[in-house]
Amino acid sequence: MSEATAYSNIGTIYLDFRDTINARKYFLKALETFRTANATVHLTEVLTNLSAVASDTAQKLAYIEESIQLGHSIDYENALAYGYHNLASFVWKNRRQARAAVPLYRKAASYGEKTKDFYETTLLYNDLGALYLELGRIDSAAYFLEKG
């Protein structure tokens, strides 16, 4: 399992340097190893990372949906916060369905608040504020932007 963690960490370093090709290569190695070890918590995390580097939108959505499904299967609220955040972002930015993204962002924020992941929750509030601005809901935008 430490080998898979090392692959995932190397992938994260490549991602930080915006080298998505090498990041994807290492995340896929981590995914395979975590699957073999049945390490569901780690699978949710590497699937989230893979969704960030997937160039194909169908594959991106598949990674997000699998991460959410696994998060529910083990009641892992941190994975659900990140998974629903990624799904909301996908719906808003890839599918251009701003209104449909609102409940997904709210669900992600609810999980983020439960886990006390202040970094993720702040990002969610900022995204919700930007989304509400786009929708012309200034009061809601101000509320979430101040909260973030």
CSV table of C-alpha atoms in Angstrom, one decimal:
chain,number,residue,atom,x,y,z
A,1,MET,CA,0.0,0.0,0.0
A,2,SER,CA,2.9,2.4,0.6
A,3,GLU,CA,3.8,1.9,-3.0
A,4,ALA,CA,0.4,3.2,-4.1
A,5,THR,CA,0.6,6.1,-1.7
A,6,ALA,CA,4.0,7.0,-3.2
A,7,TYR,CA,2.5,6.9,-6.7
A,8,SER,CA,-0.3,9.1,-5.6
A,9,ASN,CA,2.1,11.6,-3.9
A,10,ILE,CA,4.2,11.7,-7.1
A,11,GLY,CA,1.1,12.3,-9.1
A,12,THR,CA,0.2,15.2,-6.8
A,13,ILE,CA,3.6,16.7,-7.3
A,14,TYR,CA,3.3,16.5,-11.1
A,15,LEU,CA,-0.2,18.0,-10.7
A,16,ASP,CA,1.2,20.9,-8.7
A,17,PHE,CA,3.6,21.6,-11.6
A,18,ARG,CA,0.6,21.4,-14.0
A,19,ASP,CA,2.2,18.3,-15.7
A,20,THR,CA,-1.1,16.5,-16.2
A,21,ILE,CA,0.3,13.8,-18.4
A,22,ASN,CA,2.8,12.5,-15.8
A,23,ALA,CA,0.3,13.2,-13.0
A,24,ARG,CA,-2.3,11.0,-14.7
A,25,LYS,CA,0.3,8.2,-15.3
A,26,TYR,CA,1.1,8.1,-11.5
A,27,PHE,CA,-2.5,8.4,-10.4
A,28,LEU,CA,-3.4,5.5,-12.7
A,29,LYS,CA,-0.7,3.4,-11.1
A,30,ALA,CA,-2.0,4.3,-7.6
A,31,LEU,CA,-5.5,3.5,-8.7
A,32,GLU,CA,-4.6,0.0,-9.8
A,33,THR,CA,-2.7,-0.7,-6.6
A,34,PHE,CA,-5.4,0.7,-4.3
A,35,ARG,CA,-8.0,-1.3,-6.2
A,36,THR,CA,-6.0,-4.5,-5.6
A,37,ALA,CA,-5.6,-3.7,-1.9
A,38,ASN,CA,-9.3,-2.7,-1.7
A,39,ALA,CA,-8.3,0.5,0.0
A,40,THR,CA,-11.6,2.4,-0.6
A,41,VAL,CA,-10.6,5.6,1.3
A,42,HIS,CA,-7.5,6.0,-0.9
A,43,LEU,CA,-9.5,5.1,-4.0
A,44,THR,CA,-11.8,8.0,-3.5
A,45,GLU,CA,-8.9,10.4,-3.2
A,46,VAL,CA,-7.1,9.1,-6.2
A,47,LEU,CA,-10.3,9.2,-8.3
A,48,THR,CA,-10.8,12.8,-7.3
A,49,ASN,CA,-7.2,13.5,-8.5
A,50,LEU,CA,-7.8,11.6,-11.7
A,51,SER,CA,-10.9,13.7,-12.4
A,52,ALA,CA,-8.7,16.8,-12.3
A,53,VAL,CA,-6.3,15.5,-15.0
A,54,ALA,CA,-8.8,13.7,-17.3
A,55,SER,CA,-8.9,15.3,-20.7
A,56,ASP,CA,-12.0,13.4,-21.8
A,57,THR,CA,-15.2,14.8,-20.2
A,58,ALA,CA,-16.9,11.4,-20.1
A,59,GLN,CA,-13.9,9.9,-18.2
A,60,LYS,CA,-13.8,12.9,-15.9
A,61,LEU,CA,-17.5,12.4,-15.0
A,62,ALA,CA,-16.9,8.7,-14.5
A,63,TYR,CA,-14.1,9.3,-12.0
A,64,ILE,CA,-16.2,11.8,-10.1
A,65,GLU,CA,-19.3,9.5,-10.0
A,66,GLU,CA,-17.2,6.5,-8.8
A,67,SER,CA,-15.6,8.6,-6.1
A,68,ILE,CA,-19.0,9.7,-4.8
A,69,GLN,CA,-20.4,6.2,-5.0
A,70,LEU,CA,-17.4,4.8,-3.0
A,71,GLY,CA,-17.7,7.7,-0.5
A,72,HIS,CA,-21.3,6.8,0.1
A,73,SER,CA,-20.4,3.1,0.4
A,74,ILE,CA,-18.1,3.8,3.4
A,75,ASP,CA,-19.8,7.0,4.6
A,76,TYR,CA,-16.6,9.0,4.0
A,77,GLU,CA,-17.8,12.6,4.3
A,78,ASN,CA,-14.5,14.1,3.2
A,79,ALA,CA,-14.7,12.2,-0.1
A,80,LEU,CA,-18.3,13.3,-0.5
A,81,ALA,CA,-17.4,17.0,0.0
A,82,TYR,CA,-14.7,16.8,-2.7
A,83,GLY,CA,-16.8,14.5,-5.0
A,84,TYR,CA,-19.9,16.7,-4.9
A,85,HIS,CA,-17.7,19.8,-5.3
A,86,ASN,CA,-16.2,18.3,-8.4
A,87,LEU,CA,-19.6,17.2,-9.7
A,88,ALA,CA,-21.0,20.7,-9.2
A,89,SER,CA,-18.1,22.3,-10.9
A,90,PHE,CA,-18.5,19.8,-13.8
A,91,VAL,CA,-22.2,20.5,-14.2
A,92,TRP,CA,-21.6,24.3,-14.0
A,93,LYS,CA,-18.5,24.7,-16.2
A,94,ASN,CA,-18.6,21.7,-18.5
A,95,ARG,CA,-22.3,21.3,-19.0
A,96,ARG,CA,-23.1,25.0,-18.6
A,97,GLN,CA,-26.0,24.2,-16.2
A,98,ALA,CA,-25.6,26.8,-13.5
A,99,ARG,CA,-28.9,26.3,-11.8
A,100,ALA,CA,-28.4,22.5,-11.6
A,101,ALA,CA,-25.0,23.1,-10.0
A,102,VAL,CA,-26.5,25.0,-7.0
A,103,PRO,CA,-27.9,22.0,-5.0
A,104,LEU,CA,-24.7,20.0,-5.7
A,105,TYR,CA,-22.5,22.8,-4.3
A,106,ARG,CA,-24.8,23.1,-1.3
A,107,LYS,CA,-24.6,19.3,-0.7
A,108,ALA,CA,-20.8,19.6,-1.0
A,109,ALA,CA,-20.7,22.5,1.4
A,110,SER,CA,-22.8,20.5,3.9
A,111,TYR,CA,-20.3,17.6,3.8
A,112,GLY,CA,-17.4,20.1,4.0
A,113,GLU,CA,-18.9,21.7,7.1
A,114,LYS,CA,-19.4,18.3,8.8
A,115,THR,CA,-15.8,17.3,8.2
A,116,LYS,CA,-14.5,20.7,9.3
A,117,ASP,CA,-12.3,20.8,6.2
A,118,PHE,CA,-12.0,24.6,6.2
A,119,TYR,CA,-9.9,24.7,3.1
A,120,GLU,CA,-12.4,22.8,1.0
A,121,THR,CA,-15.4,24.6,2.6
A,122,THR,CA,-13.8,28.0,1.8
A,123,LEU,CA,-13.4,27.0,-1.8
A,124,LEU,CA,-17.0,25.8,-1.9
A,125,TYR,CA,-18.3,29.0,-0.5
A,126,ASN,CA,-16.3,31.0,-3.0
A,127,ASP,CA,-17.5,28.9,-5.9
A,128,LEU,CA,-21.1,29.2,-4.6
A,129,GLY,CA,-20.7,33.0,-4.4
A,130,ALA,CA,-19.3,33.1,-8.0
A,131,LEU,CA,-22.2,30.9,-9.2
A,132,TYR,CA,-24.8,33.1,-7.5
A,133,LEU,CA,-23.2,36.2,-9.1
A,134,GLU,CA,-23.5,34.5,-12.5
A,135,LEU,CA,-27.2,33.8,-11.8
A,136,GLY,CA,-27.8,37.4,-10.7
A,137,ARG,CA,-28.5,36.5,-7.1
A,138,ILE,CA,-26.4,39.2,-5.5
A,139,ASP,CA,-27.6,38.7,-1.9
A,140,SER,CA,-26.8,35.0,-2.0
A,141,ALA,CA,-23.5,35.7,-3.7
A,142,ALA,CA,-22.5,38.3,-1.1
A,143,TYR,CA,-23.4,35.9,1.7
A,144,PHE,CA,-21.2,33.0,0.4
A,145,LEU,CA,-18.4,35.3,-0.6
A,146,GLU,CA,-18.2,36.8,2.8
A,147,LYS,CA,-18.5,33.4,4.4
A,148,GLY,CA,-15.5,32.2,2.3
